[in-house]
Amino acid sequence: MGTLIHDRVEAARNGKNETVVCKTKSGWVVIGDVQFLKGYCLLLADPVVESLNSLTEEERKQYLYETTVIGDALLELTGCYRVNYETLGNSEPALHTHIFPRYLSEDPEIRRYPAWFYDWENAPKFNKDEMAEFANNLKQYLIKAGIAIS
């Protein structure tokens, strides 16, 4: 079954996904299509599988470890006060995890809810030029952490 995640991973493999930060052992680190929370990223599993339960024990450990290292990077690079992780897969049944930096500067009413409560339609869109420095810093962090494949 082809999903948006399948398409994004295929584009990443072919060098045609401009949101890519880097490749890791378990997948691709990409910047989110919208940036209502600056630094929002995803980890897309490669090879594409349906869920965490489709992975072996070692693959699960690798994927989840990489997810948390990306979160560590966001804490350091963005100044956020915490990171939210969401691995859903209901509408896109292919393993991917949303990694959201959360900020004390957010409206307190919305800050207490998942990022899905934001207005995704009117959110600032990914802009490669605007995100270039962040993407480079994130990649350098992940290289130093030993998860980025250069």
Tab-separated table of C-alpha atoms in Angstrom:
chain	number	residue	atom	x	y	z
A	1	MET	CA	0.000	0.000	0.000
A	2	GLY	CA	1.510	3.327	-1.034
A	3	THR	CA	1.265	6.196	1.433
A	4	LEU	CA	2.608	9.708	1.656
A	5	ILE	CA	5.376	8.234	3.831
A	6	HIS	CA	6.308	5.752	1.086
A	7	ASP	CA	6.458	8.652	-1.375
A	8	ARG	CA	8.576	10.805	0.950
A	9	VAL	CA	11.035	7.980	1.657
A	10	GLU	CA	11.358	7.204	-2.056
A	11	ALA	CA	12.007	10.890	-2.757
A	12	ALA	CA	14.616	10.959	0.028
A	13	ARG	CA	16.382	7.926	-1.440
A	14	ASN	CA	16.468	9.676	-4.818
A	15	GLY	CA	17.681	13.009	-3.423
A	16	LYS	CA	14.378	14.707	-4.268
A	17	ASN	CA	12.987	15.409	-0.804
A	18	GLU	CA	14.096	18.926	0.115
A	19	THR	CA	13.011	18.477	3.749
A	20	VAL	CA	15.708	15.832	4.391
A	21	VAL	CA	18.235	16.582	7.102
A	22	CYS	CA	20.073	13.261	6.992
A	23	LYS	CA	19.872	9.484	6.738
A	24	THR	CA	20.144	7.332	9.866
A	25	LYS	CA	20.335	3.586	10.390
A	26	SER	CA	16.571	3.387	10.838
A	27	GLY	CA	15.352	5.999	8.381
A	28	TRP	CA	15.340	9.650	7.374
A	29	VAL	CA	15.262	12.747	9.548
A	30	VAL	CA	13.128	15.366	7.821
A	31	ILE	CA	11.834	18.801	8.720
A	32	GLY	CA	8.067	19.106	8.979
A	33	ASP	CA	6.094	20.554	6.067
A	34	VAL	CA	4.722	23.210	8.408
A	35	GLN	CA	6.600	25.067	11.103
A	36	PHE	CA	4.062	26.417	13.602
A	37	LEU	CA	6.517	24.964	16.149
A	38	LYS	CA	9.937	25.943	14.808
A	39	GLY	CA	12.124	22.873	14.498
A	40	TYR	CA	9.284	20.341	14.112
A	41	CYS	CA	10.821	17.199	12.577
A	42	LEU	CA	9.928	13.636	11.730
A	43	LEU	CA	11.743	10.335	11.565
A	44	LEU	CA	10.540	8.272	8.594
A	45	ALA	CA	11.390	4.576	8.793
A	46	ASP	CA	13.384	3.121	5.897
A	47	PRO	CA	12.615	0.503	4.854
A	48	VAL	CA	8.995	1.559	5.219
A	49	VAL	CA	7.054	-0.762	7.517
A	50	GLU	CA	3.537	-0.521	8.864
A	51	SER	CA	4.355	0.016	12.546
A	52	LEU	CA	6.882	-0.383	15.343
A	53	ASN	CA	5.498	-3.875	15.800
A	54	SER	CA	6.722	-4.753	12.309
A	55	LEU	CA	10.342	-4.267	13.398
A	56	THR	CA	12.660	-6.739	15.078
A	57	GLU	CA	13.700	-6.038	18.657
A	58	GLU	CA	17.021	-4.539	17.535
A	59	GLU	CA	15.343	-2.411	14.854
A	60	ARG	CA	12.858	-1.108	17.450
A	61	LYS	CA	15.671	-0.164	19.805
A	62	GLN	CA	17.501	1.648	17.001
A	63	TYR	CA	14.417	3.532	15.783
A	64	LEU	CA	13.343	4.625	19.256
A	65	TYR	CA	16.892	5.562	20.268
A	66	GLU	CA	17.283	7.721	17.165
A	67	THR	CA	13.922	9.349	17.877
A	68	THR	CA	15.087	10.417	21.335
A	69	VAL	CA	18.459	11.656	20.061
A	70	ILE	CA	16.594	13.887	17.605
A	71	GLY	CA	14.618	15.149	20.599
A	72	ASP	CA	17.872	15.834	22.477
A	73	ALA	CA	19.041	17.849	19.480
A	74	LEU	CA	15.837	19.889	19.440
A	75	LEU	CA	16.189	20.651	23.145
A	76	GLU	CA	19.692	21.993	22.553
A	77	LEU	CA	19.169	23.748	19.218
A	78	THR	CA	15.771	25.376	19.686
A	79	GLY	CA	15.693	26.285	23.371
A	80	CYS	CA	12.364	24.505	23.738
A	81	TYR	CA	11.389	23.399	27.232
A	82	ARG	CA	10.267	19.896	26.242
A	83	VAL	CA	9.752	17.613	23.266
A	84	ASN	CA	6.587	15.726	22.316
A	85	TYR	CA	6.850	12.486	20.337
A	86	GLU	CA	3.925	11.073	18.364
A	87	THR	CA	3.965	7.817	16.442
A	88	LEU	CA	0.500	7.489	14.993
A	89	GLY	CA	-0.039	5.731	11.672
A	90	ASN	CA	-3.818	5.756	11.496
A	91	SER	CA	-4.221	7.877	8.388
A	92	GLU	CA	-0.739	7.045	7.004
A	93	PRO	CA	-0.149	3.385	7.988
A	94	ALA	CA	3.621	3.553	7.631
A	95	LEU	CA	6.030	4.004	10.531
A	96	HIS	CA	6.932	7.633	11.161
A	97	THR	CA	7.286	9.705	14.297
A	98	HIS	CA	6.471	13.386	14.702
A	99	ILE	CA	8.966	15.158	16.974
A	100	PHE	CA	7.610	18.483	18.230
A	101	PRO	CA	9.606	21.029	20.222
A	102	ARG	CA	7.299	22.761	22.672
A	103	TYR	CA	7.901	26.307	23.864
A	104	LEU	CA	6.966	28.290	26.940
A	105	SER	CA	6.179	31.135	24.538
A	106	GLU	CA	3.204	29.180	23.153
A	107	ASP	CA	-0.262	30.292	24.206
A	108	PRO	CA	-0.759	28.464	27.536
A	109	GLU	CA	-4.196	27.253	26.428
A	110	ILE	CA	-2.814	25.470	23.362
A	111	ARG	CA	0.520	24.479	24.935
A	112	ARG	CA	-1.219	21.965	27.168
A	113	TYR	CA	-2.659	20.095	24.171
A	114	PRO	CA	-1.058	18.007	21.409
A	115	ALA	CA	0.309	19.926	18.440
A	116	TRP	CA	-2.655	18.705	16.376
A	117	PHE	CA	-4.703	21.516	17.957
A	118	TYR	CA	-2.749	24.087	15.953
A	119	ASP	CA	-4.140	25.453	12.697
A	120	TRP	CA	-2.201	23.303	10.225
A	121	GLU	CA	-3.871	24.875	7.193
A	122	ASN	CA	-2.596	28.366	7.987
A	123	ALA	CA	0.715	27.417	9.603
A	124	PRO	CA	4.003	28.709	8.176
A	125	LYS	CA	5.122	26.328	5.420
A	126	PHE	CA	8.564	24.724	5.228
A	127	ASN	CA	11.008	27.048	3.497
A	128	LYS	CA	14.346	25.486	2.587
A	129	ASP	CA	16.251	28.778	2.736
A	130	GLU	CA	14.780	29.785	6.099
A	131	MET	CA	15.464	26.341	7.576
A	132	ALA	CA	18.955	25.819	6.078
A	133	GLU	CA	20.957	26.870	9.142
A	134	PHE	CA	18.725	24.852	11.478
A	135	ALA	CA	18.943	21.794	9.195
A	136	ASN	CA	22.722	22.041	9.070
A	137	ASN	CA	22.999	22.434	12.849
A	138	LEU	CA	20.667	19.485	13.363
A	139	LYS	CA	22.674	17.332	10.973
A	140	GLN	CA	25.948	18.269	12.711
A	141	TYR	CA	24.435	17.389	16.089
A	142	LEU	CA	23.240	14.014	14.784
A	143	ILE	CA	26.641	13.295	13.228
A	144	LYS	CA	28.353	14.012	16.570
A	145	ALA	CA	25.762	11.855	18.333
A	146	GLY	CA	26.640	9.021	15.984
A	147	ILE	CA	23.270	8.444	14.379
A	148	ALA	CA	23.589	10.368	11.094
A	149	ILE	CA	24.982	8.500	8.134
A	150	SER	CA	26.970	11.065	6.163
